[in-house]
Coordinates of C-alpha atoms in Angstrom, one line a residue:
Chain A
M717 CA 3.8 -17.7 23.8
S718 CA 3.6 -15.3 26.8
L719 CA 1.5 -12.2 26.8
S720 CA 3.3 -10.4 29.5
W721 CA 4.7 -7.9 27.0
M722 CA 1.2 -6.6 26.5
A723 CA 1.2 -5.3 30.0
W724 CA -2.4 -6.0 30.8
T725 CA -4.1 -4.5 33.9
W726 CA -7.6 -5.4 35.0
Q727 CA -8.6 -1.8 34.6
T728 CA -7.7 -1.6 30.9
A729 CA -8.9 -5.2 30.3
T730 CA -12.3 -4.2 31.7
F731 CA -12.4 -1.1 29.5
F732 CA -11.7 -3.2 26.3
I733 CA -14.2 -5.9 27.3
L734 CA -16.9 -3.2 27.8
L735 CA -16.0 -1.6 24.5
A736 CA -16.3 -4.9 22.7
M737 CA -19.6 -5.6 24.4
V738 CA -21.0 -2.2 23.3
L739 CA -19.9 -2.9 19.7
A740 CA -21.4 -6.4 19.8
G741 CA -24.6 -5.1 21.3
M742 CA -25.0 -2.4 18.7
G743 CA -24.3 -4.9 16.0
L744 CA -27.0 -7.3 17.4
W745 CA -29.5 -4.5 17.8
E746 CA -28.9 -3.3 14.2
W747 CA -29.3 -6.9 13.0
K748 CA -32.5 -7.7 14.8
R749 CA -34.1 -4.3 14.4
P750 CA -32.4 -2.3 11.6
G751 CA -32.2 1.4 12.4
G752 CA -33.0 2.3 8.9
N753 CA -31.9 5.4 6.9
P754 CA -29.8 8.2 8.3
R755 CA -31.6 11.1 9.9
R756 CA -30.6 14.8 9.9
G757 CA -29.7 15.9 13.4
I758 CA -29.2 19.3 15.0
F759 CA -25.7 19.7 13.7
G760 CA -26.9 19.2 10.1
L761 CA -25.2 15.8 10.0
D762 CA -26.8 12.8 8.5
T763 CA -26.2 10.0 11.0
T764 CA -27.2 6.4 11.5
R765 CA -27.1 4.6 14.8
G766 CA -23.5 3.5 14.3
D767 CA -22.4 7.1 13.4
R768 CA -24.0 8.3 16.7
L769 CA -22.0 5.6 18.6
F770 CA -18.8 6.8 17.0
I771 CA -19.5 10.4 17.7
T772 CA -20.3 9.5 21.3
L773 CA -17.1 7.5 21.8
L774 CA -14.9 10.1 20.1
G775 CA -16.5 12.9 22.0
S776 CA -16.1 11.0 25.3
G777 CA -12.4 10.7 24.6
F778 CA -12.1 14.5 24.3
I779 CA -14.3 15.1 27.3
A780 CA -12.0 12.9 29.4
L781 CA -8.9 14.7 28.0
G782 CA -10.5 18.0 28.8
W783 CA -11.4 17.0 32.3
L784 CA -7.8 15.8 32.9
S785 CA -6.3 19.0 31.6
F786 CA -8.5 21.4 33.5
I787 CA -9.7 19.6 36.6
G788 CA -7.4 16.6 37.0
S789 CA -7.7 13.0 38.0
P790 CA -9.7 11.1 39.1
P791 CA -12.0 11.7 36.1
Y792 CA -15.2 10.3 37.5
G793 CA -16.9 13.6 36.8
A794 CA -16.0 13.2 33.2
L795 CA -17.9 9.9 33.2
V796 CA -21.1 11.7 34.1
I797 CA -20.6 14.3 31.4
C798 CA -19.9 11.4 28.9
A799 CA -23.1 9.7 29.9
L800 CA -25.1 13.0 29.3
W801 CA -23.2 13.5 26.0
A802 CA -24.2 10.0 24.9
I803 CA -27.9 10.6 25.7
F804 CA -27.8 13.9 23.9
V805 CA -26.1 12.4 20.8
F806 CA -28.4 9.4 20.5
R807 CA -31.5 11.6 20.9
R808 CA -30.7 14.8 19.0
V809 CA -27.7 14.4 16.6
Chain B
M52 CA -0.3 33.4 -22.1
R53 CA -1.2 30.0 -23.5
R54 CA 2.3 30.0 -25.2
F55 CA 4.1 29.9 -21.9
K56 CA 2.0 27.2 -20.4
W57 CA 4.7 24.6 -20.8
L58 CA 6.9 26.7 -18.6
V59 CA 5.0 25.7 -15.4
P60 CA 5.6 21.9 -15.6
T61 CA 9.1 22.4 -16.9
L62 CA 10.1 24.7 -14.1
Y63 CA 8.5 22.3 -11.6
I64 CA 10.4 19.3 -13.0
V65 CA 13.7 21.3 -12.9
F66 CA 13.0 22.0 -9.2
L67 CA 12.3 18.3 -8.7
M68 CA 15.5 17.2 -10.5
L69 CA 17.9 19.6 -8.8
P70 CA 18.4 17.6 -5.5
I71 CA 18.5 14.3 -7.5
Y72 CA 21.2 15.8 -9.7
W73 CA 23.2 16.8 -6.7
L74 CA 22.9 13.3 -5.2
L75 CA 24.0 11.8 -8.5
N76 CA 26.9 14.2 -8.7
M77 CA 28.1 13.3 -5.2
S78 CA 27.9 9.6 -5.8
F79 CA 30.6 9.9 -8.5
K80 CA 33.0 11.8 -6.2
T81 CA 35.4 10.5 -3.6
T82 CA 34.6 11.4 0.0
N83 CA 37.8 13.6 0.0
E84 CA 36.6 15.5 -3.0
I85 CA 33.2 16.1 -1.5
L86 CA 34.6 17.5 1.7
G87 CA 37.5 19.3 0.1
G88 CA 35.8 21.4 -2.5
F89 CA 32.7 22.5 -4.4
S90 CA 32.1 21.6 -8.0
L91 CA 29.1 21.2 -10.2
L92 CA 30.6 18.1 -11.9
P93 CA 32.9 15.4 -10.4
Q94 CA 36.5 16.5 -11.0
D95 CA 37.9 13.1 -10.1
F96 CA 35.3 10.8 -11.5
T97 CA 35.0 7.5 -9.7
L98 CA 32.9 4.4 -9.7
E99 CA 34.4 3.2 -6.5
N100 CA 31.3 3.9 -4.4
Y101 CA 29.1 1.8 -6.7
K102 CA 31.7 -1.0 -6.9
K103 CA 31.7 -1.2 -3.1
I104 CA 27.9 -1.6 -3.0
F105 CA 27.8 -4.3 -5.7
T106 CA 30.6 -6.3 -4.1
D107 CA 29.9 -6.0 -0.4
P108 CA 27.1 -8.4 0.7
T109 CA 26.0 -6.3 3.6
W110 CA 25.2 -3.6 1.0
Y111 CA 23.6 -5.6 -1.9
N112 CA 21.7 -7.8 0.5
G113 CA 20.0 -4.7 1.8
Y114 CA 18.5 -4.2 -1.7
L115 CA 17.4 -7.8 -2.0
N116 CA 15.8 -7.7 1.4
S117 CA 13.9 -4.6 0.7
L118 CA 12.7 -5.9 -2.7
A119 CA 11.6 -9.2 -1.1
Y120 CA 9.4 -7.7 1.5
V121 CA 8.0 -5.1 -0.8
V122 CA 7.0 -7.7 -3.3
F123 CA 5.5 -9.9 -0.6
N124 CA 3.5 -7.0 0.8
T125 CA 2.2 -5.9 -2.6
V126 CA 1.0 -9.4 -3.4
I127 CA -0.7 -9.9 0.0
S128 CA -2.3 -6.4 0.0
V129 CA -3.8 -6.6 -3.4
C130 CA -5.0 -10.2 -3.0
A131 CA -6.7 -9.5 0.3
A132 CA -8.1 -6.2 -0.9
L133 CA -9.7 -7.5 -4.1
P134 CA -12.6 -9.5 -2.5
A135 CA -13.1 -6.8 0.2
A136 CA -13.3 -4.0 -2.3
Y137 CA -15.8 -6.0 -4.3
A138 CA -17.9 -6.4 -1.2
F139 CA -17.8 -2.7 -0.4
S140 CA -18.6 -1.7 -4.0
R141 CA -21.5 -4.2 -4.5
Y142 CA -23.2 -4.9 -1.2
R143 CA -24.7 -3.3 1.8
F144 CA -23.9 -5.2 5.0
L145 CA -23.9 -4.7 8.7
G146 CA -21.4 -2.0 9.7
D147 CA -20.0 -1.6 6.2
K148 CA -19.5 2.2 6.3
H149 CA -17.9 2.0 9.8
L150 CA -15.7 -0.8 8.7
F151 CA -14.5 1.2 5.8
F152 CA -13.8 4.2 8.0
W153 CA -12.0 2.0 10.5
L154 CA -9.7 0.7 7.8
L155 CA -8.9 4.2 6.8
T156 CA -8.1 5.2 10.4
N157 CA -5.2 2.8 10.3
R158 CA -3.5 5.1 7.8
M159 CA -3.8 7.8 10.4
A160 CA -2.1 6.1 13.3
P161 CA 1.5 7.5 13.4
P162 CA 3.9 4.5 12.9
A163 CA 6.0 6.0 15.7
V164 CA 3.2 4.9 18.1
F165 CA 3.4 1.4 17.0
A166 CA 7.1 0.8 16.8
L167 CA 7.7 -0.8 20.2
P168 CA 4.5 -3.0 20.4
F169 CA 5.2 -4.2 16.9
F170 CA 8.7 -5.3 17.9
Q171 CA 7.2 -7.1 20.9
L172 CA 4.4 -8.7 18.9
Y173 CA 6.5 -10.0 16.0
S174 CA 9.1 -11.3 18.5
A175 CA 6.4 -13.1 20.4
I176 CA 5.2 -14.9 17.3
G177 CA 8.7 -15.7 16.3
L178 CA 8.7 -13.7 13.0
F179 CA 11.2 -11.0 14.1
D180 CA 13.9 -10.3 11.5
T181 CA 12.1 -12.1 8.6
H182 CA 10.8 -10.6 5.3
I183 CA 7.3 -11.8 6.0
A184 CA 7.2 -9.8 9.3
V185 CA 7.8 -6.5 7.5
A186 CA 5.4 -7.5 4.7
L187 CA 2.7 -8.2 7.2
A188 CA 3.3 -5.1 9.2
H189 CA 3.1 -2.9 6.1
C190 CA -0.3 -4.3 5.4
L191 CA -1.5 -2.0 8.2
F192 CA -1.4 1.0 5.9
N193 CA -1.3 -0.6 2.5
I194 CA -4.5 -2.7 2.7
P195 CA -6.7 0.2 3.5
L196 CA -5.2 2.1 0.6
A197 CA -5.6 -0.8 -1.8
V198 CA -9.2 -1.3 -0.7
W199 CA -9.9 2.4 -1.2
I200 CA -8.4 2.5 -4.7
L201 CA -9.9 -0.8 -5.9
E202 CA -13.4 0.1 -4.5
G203 CA -13.3 3.3 -6.6
F204 CA -12.5 1.3 -9.8
M205 CA -15.0 -1.4 -9.1
S206 CA -17.8 1.0 -8.6
G207 CA -17.1 2.3 -12.1
V208 CA -17.9 -1.2 -13.5
P209 CA -21.6 -1.5 -14.3
K210 CA -23.5 -4.1 -12.2
E211 CA -25.0 -5.6 -15.3
L212 CA -21.6 -7.3 -15.9
D213 CA -22.1 -9.3 -12.7
E214 CA -25.7 -10.1 -13.4
T215 CA -25.1 -11.3 -17.0
A216 CA -22.3 -13.6 -15.8
Y217 CA -24.5 -15.2 -13.1
I218 CA -27.3 -15.8 -15.6
D219 CA -24.7 -17.4 -17.9
G220 CA -24.1 -19.9 -15.1
H221 CA -20.8 -18.6 -13.7
S222 CA -20.2 -19.3 -10.0
F223 CA -18.9 -16.4 -7.9
P224 CA -15.2 -17.5 -7.9
S225 CA -15.3 -18.3 -11.6
F226 CA -16.9 -14.9 -12.5
F227 CA -14.5 -13.1 -10.2
V228 CA -11.3 -14.6 -11.6
K229 CA -12.3 -15.0 -15.3
I230 CA -14.4 -11.9 -16.0
F231 CA -14.2 -9.3 -13.2
I232 CA -10.4 -9.2 -12.6
P233 CA -9.6 -8.8 -16.3
T234 CA -11.9 -5.8 -16.5
I235 CA -10.2 -3.9 -13.7
T236 CA -6.5 -4.6 -14.5
A237 CA -5.9 -0.9 -14.7
G238 CA -7.2 -0.5 -11.1
I239 CA -5.1 -3.4 -9.9
G240 CA -2.1 -1.8 -11.6
V241 CA -2.7 1.5 -9.8
A242 CA -3.3 -0.2 -6.4
A243 CA -0.2 -2.4 -6.8
F244 CA 1.8 0.7 -7.7
F245 CA 0.7 2.5 -4.5
C246 CA 1.4 -0.5 -2.3
F247 CA 4.8 -0.9 -3.8
M248 CA 5.5 2.8 -3.3
F249 CA 4.5 3.0 0.3
S250 CA 6.2 -0.2 1.3
W251 CA 9.4 0.8 -0.5
V252 CA 9.7 4.2 1.1
E253 CA 8.7 3.3 4.7
L254 CA 11.6 2.9 7.0
L255 CA 10.5 3.2 10.7
L256 CA 8.7 -0.1 10.9
A257 CA 11.0 -2.0 8.5
K258 CA 13.9 -1.0 10.7
T259 CA 12.2 -1.9 13.9
L260 CA 11.3 -5.4 12.8
T261 CA 14.6 -6.4 11.4
S262 CA 18.2 -6.7 12.6
V263 CA 20.4 -8.8 10.3
E264 CA 18.7 -11.3 8.1
A265 CA 16.1 -9.0 6.6
K266 CA 17.6 -5.6 7.1
P267 CA 16.4 -3.2 4.5
I268 CA 18.8 -1.0 2.4
A269 CA 17.6 2.2 4.0
A270 CA 18.6 0.8 7.4
T271 CA 22.0 -0.2 6.1
M272 CA 22.5 3.4 5.1
T273 CA 21.7 4.8 8.5
R274 CA 24.0 2.3 10.1
T275 CA 26.8 3.4 7.8
A276 CA 26.2 7.0 8.5
S277 CA 26.6 6.5 12.2
T278 CA 29.4 4.0 12.5
S279 CA 32.0 4.9 9.9
G280 CA 31.7 8.6 10.2
Y281 CA 30.7 10.5 7.1
E282 CA 31.2 8.4 4.0
L283 CA 29.1 10.8 1.9
G284 CA 30.1 9.4 -1.5
L285 CA 29.0 5.9 -0.5
L286 CA 25.8 7.2 1.0
A287 CA 25.0 9.1 -2.1
A288 CA 25.6 6.1 -4.3
A289 CA 23.4 3.9 -2.1
G290 CA 20.7 6.6 -2.2
T291 CA 20.9 6.9 -6.0
L292 CA 20.4 3.1 -6.3
T293 CA 17.3 3.2 -4.1
I294 CA 15.7 5.5 -6.7
I295 CA 16.1 3.0 -9.5
P296 CA 13.5 0.3 -8.6
G297 CA 10.9 3.0 -8.1
A298 CA 11.8 4.5 -11.5
F299 CA 11.4 1.1 -13.1
V300 CA 8.0 0.4 -11.6
I301 CA 6.6 3.8 -12.6
Y302 CA 7.9 3.4 -16.1
F303 CA 6.1 0.1 -16.5
V304 CA 2.8 1.3 -15.0
R305 CA 2.8 4.8 -16.5
N306 CA 0.1 4.0 -19.0
Y307 CA -2.0 2.3 -16.4
I308 CA -1.7 5.3 -14.2
A309 CA -2.8 7.7 -16.9
K310 CA -5.7 5.4 -18.0
G311 CA -6.5 4.2 -14.5
F312 CA -6.8 7.7 -13.2
A313 CA -9.2 8.6 -16.0
L314 CA -11.4 5.6 -15.2
G315 CA -11.5 5.3 -11.5
R316 CA -12.7 7.8 -8.9
V317 CA -9.2 7.7 -7.2
Chain C
M143 CA -25.4 3.7 -10.2
A144 CA -27.9 1.0 -9.1
A145 CA -28.5 0.6 -5.4
K146 CA -26.3 -1.9 -3.6
T147 CA -27.9 -5.2 -2.6
A148 CA -28.2 -6.0 1.1
N149 CA -26.1 -9.1 1.8
H150 CA -24.6 -9.8 5.2
K151 CA -22.7 -12.7 3.8
A152 CA -20.4 -10.1 2.2
W153 CA -18.6 -10.2 5.6
W154 CA -16.9 -13.3 4.4
L155 CA -15.3 -11.3 1.5
V156 CA -14.1 -8.7 3.9
A157 CA -12.8 -11.2 6.6
P158 CA -9.2 -11.6 5.3
V159 CA -8.7 -7.8 5.3
V160 CA -10.3 -7.4 8.7
A161 CA -8.1 -10.2 10.1
L162 CA -4.9 -8.8 8.7
V163 CA -5.5 -5.2 9.7
A164 CA -6.9 -6.1 13.1
F165 CA -3.8 -8.2 13.9
N166 CA -1.6 -5.3 13.0
A167 CA -3.8 -2.5 14.5
L168 CA -5.7 -3.8 17.5
I169 CA -2.9 -5.8 19.3
P170 CA -0.4 -2.9 19.2
M171 CA -3.1 -0.3 20.0
M172 CA -4.3 -2.2 23.1
T173 CA -0.7 -2.6 24.2
V174 CA -0.2 1.2 23.8
V175 CA -3.3 1.8 25.9
N176 CA -1.9 -0.6 28.6
Y177 CA 1.4 1.2 28.6
S178 CA -0.2 4.6 29.0
F179 CA -1.5 3.7 32.4
Q180 CA 1.7 2.3 33.8
E181 CA 5.2 2.9 34.8
T182 CA 7.9 0.5 33.7
F183 CA 11.5 0.0 34.6
G184 CA 12.1 -2.6 31.8
D185 CA 11.9 -6.4 31.8
N186 CA 8.1 -6.3 31.5
V187 CA 7.7 -5.1 35.1
F188 CA 4.8 -2.6 35.3
F189 CA 3.1 -0.5 38.0
F190 CA -0.3 1.0 37.6
E191 CA -0.3 4.8 37.6
G192 CA -3.8 5.7 36.7
F193 CA -4.2 8.9 34.7
K194 CA -0.9 10.4 35.8
W195 CA 0.8 10.3 32.3
Y196 CA -2.2 11.9 30.6
E197 CA -2.3 14.8 33.1
Q198 CA 1.5 15.2 32.8
V199 CA 1.4 15.2 28.9
L200 CA -1.6 17.5 28.7
G201 CA -0.1 20.0 31.1
S202 CA 3.4 20.0 29.6
E203 CA 4.8 22.9 27.7
R204 CA 6.8 20.5 25.6
F205 CA 3.7 18.8 24.2
H206 CA 1.9 22.1 23.5
A207 CA 5.0 23.4 21.7
A208 CA 5.3 20.3 19.6
L209 CA 1.6 20.3 18.7
G210 CA 1.8 24.0 17.8
R211 CA 4.8 23.3 15.5
Q212 CA 3.0 20.4 14.0
L213 CA -0.2 22.4 13.2
A214 CA 1.9 25.2 11.8
F215 CA 3.8 22.8 9.6
T216 CA 0.8 20.9 8.3
F217 CA -1.1 24.1 7.6
T218 CA 1.8 25.7 5.7
I219 CA 2.5 22.7 3.5
L220 CA -1.2 22.3 2.7
V221 CA -1.5 26.0 1.7
I222 CA 1.5 25.6 -0.6
E223 CA 1.1 22.1 -2.0
I224 CA -2.6 22.1 -3.0
P225 CA -2.6 25.3 -5.1
L226 CA 0.8 24.5 -6.6
G227 CA -0.3 21.0 -7.5
V228 CA -3.5 22.2 -9.1
A229 CA -1.5 24.8 -11.1
V230 CA 1.0 22.3 -12.4
A231 CA -1.8 19.8 -13.3
L232 CA -3.7 22.5 -15.2
A233 CA -0.6 23.3 -17.2
M234 CA 0.4 19.8 -18.0
P235 CA 0.1 18.5 -21.6
R236 CA -3.1 16.4 -22.3
K237 CA -1.7 14.1 -25.0
G238 CA 1.4 12.9 -26.6
I239 CA 4.8 11.9 -25.3
G240 CA 4.8 14.8 -22.9
V241 CA 2.3 13.1 -20.7
S242 CA 4.5 10.0 -20.0
V243 CA 7.6 12.1 -19.5
C244 CA 5.8 14.4 -17.0
L245 CA 4.2 11.6 -15.1
V246 CA 7.4 9.5 -14.7
L247 CA 9.6 12.4 -13.8
M248 CA 7.1 13.9 -11.4
A249 CA 6.4 10.7 -9.6
L250 CA 10.1 10.1 -9.0
P251 CA 10.2 11.9 -5.6
L252 CA 7.3 9.8 -4.3
L253 CA 9.3 6.6 -4.8
I254 CA 12.4 7.5 -2.9
P255 CA 12.8 6.0 0.6
W256 CA 12.0 8.7 3.2
N257 CA 15.4 8.6 4.9
V258 CA 17.1 9.0 1.5
V259 CA 14.9 12.1 0.9
G260 CA 16.2 13.5 4.2
A261 CA 19.8 12.6 3.4
M262 CA 19.5 14.0 -0.1
W263 CA 18.2 17.3 1.1
N264 CA 20.8 17.4 3.8
I265 CA 23.7 17.2 1.4
F266 CA 21.8 19.5 -1.1
A267 CA 21.3 22.2 1.5
L268 CA 24.5 22.1 3.5
P269 CA 26.0 25.5 3.4
D270 CA 29.6 24.3 2.7
I271 CA 29.1 21.5 0.3
G272 CA 25.5 21.7 -0.8
L273 CA 24.3 23.3 -4.1
L274 CA 21.4 25.1 -2.4
G275 CA 23.4 26.3 0.6
R276 CA 26.3 27.5 -1.5
A277 CA 24.0 29.3 -4.0
L278 CA 22.0 31.1 -1.3
N279 CA 25.1 32.1 0.6
G280 CA 26.6 33.3 -2.7
L281 CA 23.6 35.6 -3.1
G282 CA 24.5 37.1 0.3
L283 CA 21.8 35.4 2.4
A284 CA 22.7 34.2 5.8
Y285 CA 21.4 30.6 5.2
D286 CA 22.5 27.7 7.5
F287 CA 19.8 25.2 8.3
T288 CA 21.9 23.5 11.0
Q289 CA 22.2 26.7 13.0
D290 CA 19.4 29.1 12.1
P291 CA 15.8 28.1 13.0
T292 CA 14.2 30.1 10.1
S293 CA 16.5 28.4 7.6
A294 CA 15.7 25.0 9.1
W295 CA 11.9 25.7 8.9
I296 CA 12.1 26.9 5.3
T297 CA 14.3 23.9 4.3
T298 CA 11.9 21.4 5.9
I299 CA 8.9 23.0 4.2
V300 CA 10.6 23.2 0.8
M301 CA 11.7 19.5 1.2
D302 CA 8.1 18.5 1.9
V303 CA 6.8 20.5 -1.0
W304 CA 9.5 18.8 -3.2
H305 CA 8.5 15.4 -1.9
W306 CA 4.7 15.5 -2.0
T307 CA 3.4 18.1 -4.4
S308 CA 3.5 15.5 -7.1
L309 CA 0.9 13.4 -5.3
V310 CA -1.5 16.4 -5.6
V311 CA -0.5 16.9 -9.2
L312 CA -1.2 13.2 -10.1
L313 CA -4.6 13.3 -8.3
A314 CA -5.6 16.7 -9.8
Y315 CA -4.5 15.6 -13.2
A316 CA -6.6 12.4 -12.9
G317 CA -9.6 14.6 -12.0
L318 CA -9.0 16.9 -15.0
R319 CA -8.8 13.9 -17.4
S320 CA -12.2 12.8 -16.3
I321 CA -13.8 15.9 -17.7
P322 CA -15.5 15.2 -21.1
E323 CA -14.3 17.3 -24.0
A324 CA -17.9 18.4 -24.7
Y325 CA -17.8 20.5 -21.5
Y326 CA -15.0 22.6 -22.9
Q327 CA -16.7 23.0 -26.3
A328 CA -19.9 24.1 -24.6
A329 CA -18.0 26.6 -22.6
K330 CA -16.2 27.9 -25.7
I331 CA -19.6 28.4 -27.5
D332 CA -20.8 30.4 -24.5
G333 CA -17.7 32.5 -24.7
A334 CA -16.6 31.6 -21.1
S335 CA -13.4 33.2 -19.8
A336 CA -10.5 31.0 -18.8
W337 CA -11.3 31.9 -15.2
A338 CA -14.9 30.9 -15.6
I339 CA -13.9 27.6 -17.1
F340 CA -11.5 26.9 -14.2
R341 CA -14.1 28.0 -11.6
H342 CA -17.2 26.2 -12.9
I343 CA -15.9 23.2 -14.8
Q344 CA -12.4 22.2 -13.7
L345 CA -12.5 23.1 -10.0
S346 CA -15.9 21.6 -9.5
K347 CA -14.9 18.4 -11.2
M348 CA -11.7 18.2 -9.2
K349 CA -13.5 18.7 -5.9
R350 CA -13.5 15.0 -5.0
V351 CA -9.9 14.2 -5.8
L352 CA -8.8 17.4 -4.1
T353 CA -10.6 16.4 -0.9
I354 CA -8.7 13.1 -1.1
A355 CA -5.5 14.9 -1.7
V356 CA -6.1 17.2 1.3
L357 CA -7.0 14.2 3.5
L358 CA -4.0 12.2 2.5
R359 CA -1.6 15.1 2.8
F360 CA -3.1 16.1 6.1
M361 CA -2.8 12.6 7.6
D362 CA 0.7 11.9 6.3
S363 CA 2.1 15.3 7.2
F364 CA 0.7 15.1 10.7
M365 CA 2.8 12.0 11.3
I366 CA 5.9 13.1 9.4
Y367 CA 9.0 11.6 11.1
T368 CA 11.8 10.2 9.0
E369 CA 12.5 13.1 6.6
P370 CA 12.9 16.0 9.1
F371 CA 14.6 13.6 11.5
V372 CA 17.3 12.8 9.0
L373 CA 17.5 16.4 7.7
T374 CA 17.7 18.4 10.9
G375 CA 17.3 15.9 13.7
G376 CA 14.6 18.1 15.1
G377 CA 17.0 21.0 15.6
P378 CA 18.5 23.5 15.9
G379 CA 17.3 23.2 19.5
N380 CA 13.7 21.9 19.2
T381 CA 12.6 24.2 16.4
T382 CA 11.7 21.4 14.0
T383 CA 10.7 18.8 16.5
F384 CA 7.3 17.7 15.3
L385 CA 5.0 15.4 17.2
S386 CA 6.4 12.1 16.0
I387 CA 10.0 13.1 16.5
D388 CA 9.2 14.2 20.0
L389 CA 7.4 10.9 20.6
V390 CA 10.3 8.8 19.5
K391 CA 12.7 10.9 21.6
I392 CA 10.6 10.2 24.7
A393 CA 9.8 6.5 24.0
L394 CA 13.2 5.3 22.8
G395 CA 15.6 8.1 23.8
Q396 CA 14.4 8.3 27.4
F397 CA 12.6 5.0 27.5
D398 CA 9.6 6.7 29.2
L399 CA 7.0 4.3 27.8
G400 CA 4.1 5.6 29.9
P401 CA 4.2 9.3 28.9
A402 CA 5.1 8.3 25.3
A403 CA 2.1 6.0 25.1
A404 CA -0.3 8.6 26.6
M405 CA 1.0 11.2 24.2
S406 CA 0.5 8.8 21.2
L407 CA -3.1 8.2 22.2
I408 CA -3.8 11.9 22.5
Y409 CA -2.1 12.5 19.2
F410 CA -4.2 9.7 17.6
L411 CA -7.4 11.1 19.0
I412 CA -6.6 14.5 17.5
V413 CA -5.8 13.0 14.0
L414 CA -9.0 10.9 14.3
L415 CA -11.2 13.9 15.0
L416 CA -9.8 16.0 12.2
S417 CA -9.8 13.2 9.7
W418 CA -13.4 12.3 10.6
V419 CA -14.4 15.9 10.0
F420 CA -12.7 15.8 6.6
Y421 CA -14.1 12.4 5.7
S422 CA -17.7 13.5 6.6
L423 CA -17.3 16.6 4.4
M424 CA -16.0 14.4 1.6
M425 CA -18.9 12.0 1.8
R426 CA -21.4 14.8 1.9
N427 CA -19.9 16.3 -1.3
E428 CA -20.2 12.9 -3.0
E429 CA -23.9 12.5 -2.2
R430 CA -24.8 15.8 -3.9

């Protein structure tokens, strides 16, 4: 069974491996040291650690799209904003 | 005002029935009569269209193919969803809420997105053009739905039922099959109904994953429309016949639906 | 309800579902991501293009127009279907043979294959041979959904209302049935008006099922493809070309896999965001 139809590139493969590692890491963290009950953040949302990861990822997707539509590729700047966004979400939301 | 309350559902049902009546009307007409004139009832009543469908294997096999994968899919979806829904309704576990949401997101992915990779995937594993391929592919949106519905029903069953059974010496499988499943038959009925419904009406994936052997009736219809011009009478008859299995299923589960809806949180 | 027990072994119960859905969801999704960064000329030969397709899709008039039409369509059908569904559910009989008759007849449109729905409305609305088209033209209205964009829009919306309002009716009816009789009696003793009963008893009890109805209708209408495709083919012109129709036109019609994949992912992110917002609101209501 050949996998050529999936059209892998090293760039996208790296992306998915990183994503899988983040998910596994978060799972391990939660398993070893449970994050406990949800807390109420500045948006009035009750979030657990996993919810914050989801908000980070979804937000990052939109940050990247926004960067591409207003500034254009390469989207390295978006990466910086995403990192700031992640820190913000994990601390405050 | 109370007196005229029945008018609302009645008018609504009339609105629902009008296009169906028109389809039925057309299915008893010859193509010439359809194109030639306009009449509320067939002037030249014919059963030719139906006869063609019941005698031509390319037509009636379409129905059999559709029914085969729909039944497969309903069985797979409900069987897989039962233990999962139990886990969601009774236990807290690592990532449970996110898993639940992830399952639901698969109902949100537009099937149009998946059509080509699905074709490639099922060709690669050698299942292209089989009933089981369509049945498995439809799990994508039916399993999340079945889990969602069953979870609602199971949460309505008091936990004491489980605890008493374990004290009485039942193992998990024996409790699940002998005690738990019989108490939520209504929920299973509702879940099976929705799986049947969404698998029966879906066309895009079913058409993508089949060519000859497992071609669904809906795809046979589109093929006819494009190759042999406009055989409207035949098309109308085939369309009418696709309504019948659904009507049967809903007739049999109507009490479950009414009762099930009252019990569950659906 | 008693609190749930913590039990990580419950993963074993969920495993079959995860395996089946992951197989169908993750592999195709990863493939779509891969496509979206590459150019192809068929035969599984691909060239890496970076973010080119994303920029192209995000900047294209065509995508904005399709997205705009999609939002307008989804908003319109939600505004019509939800109140209509609630109204019908409120007026439905509560007991007797009428219940079964209503349920069976109303559920009928839900069980018709989607391309048959499109074909049925096509022959129902055609101006020369269709009942609706003939009747409207007989009343002196210039109605022709194959030529006139306004007619095409109205027909598509009426078709969707015809097709899906029953789902809202069934869910709302289920919510109404779960209200204990005692609530109504208490309201009667207090001399509550019909409006007050609706506002404070019926609507508040239906809140949960209505959120589900909105969520389902939103998700499904956002990816509507088969029915309008069969009814109008996206025309006249592009006036009823919704996101999925445009997507299939690009992917299969022009075989531009890269742009189609990039567009799918943008489309998916939008649906994901909106659905997450709805879902969070729904879960918050439930906790109260």
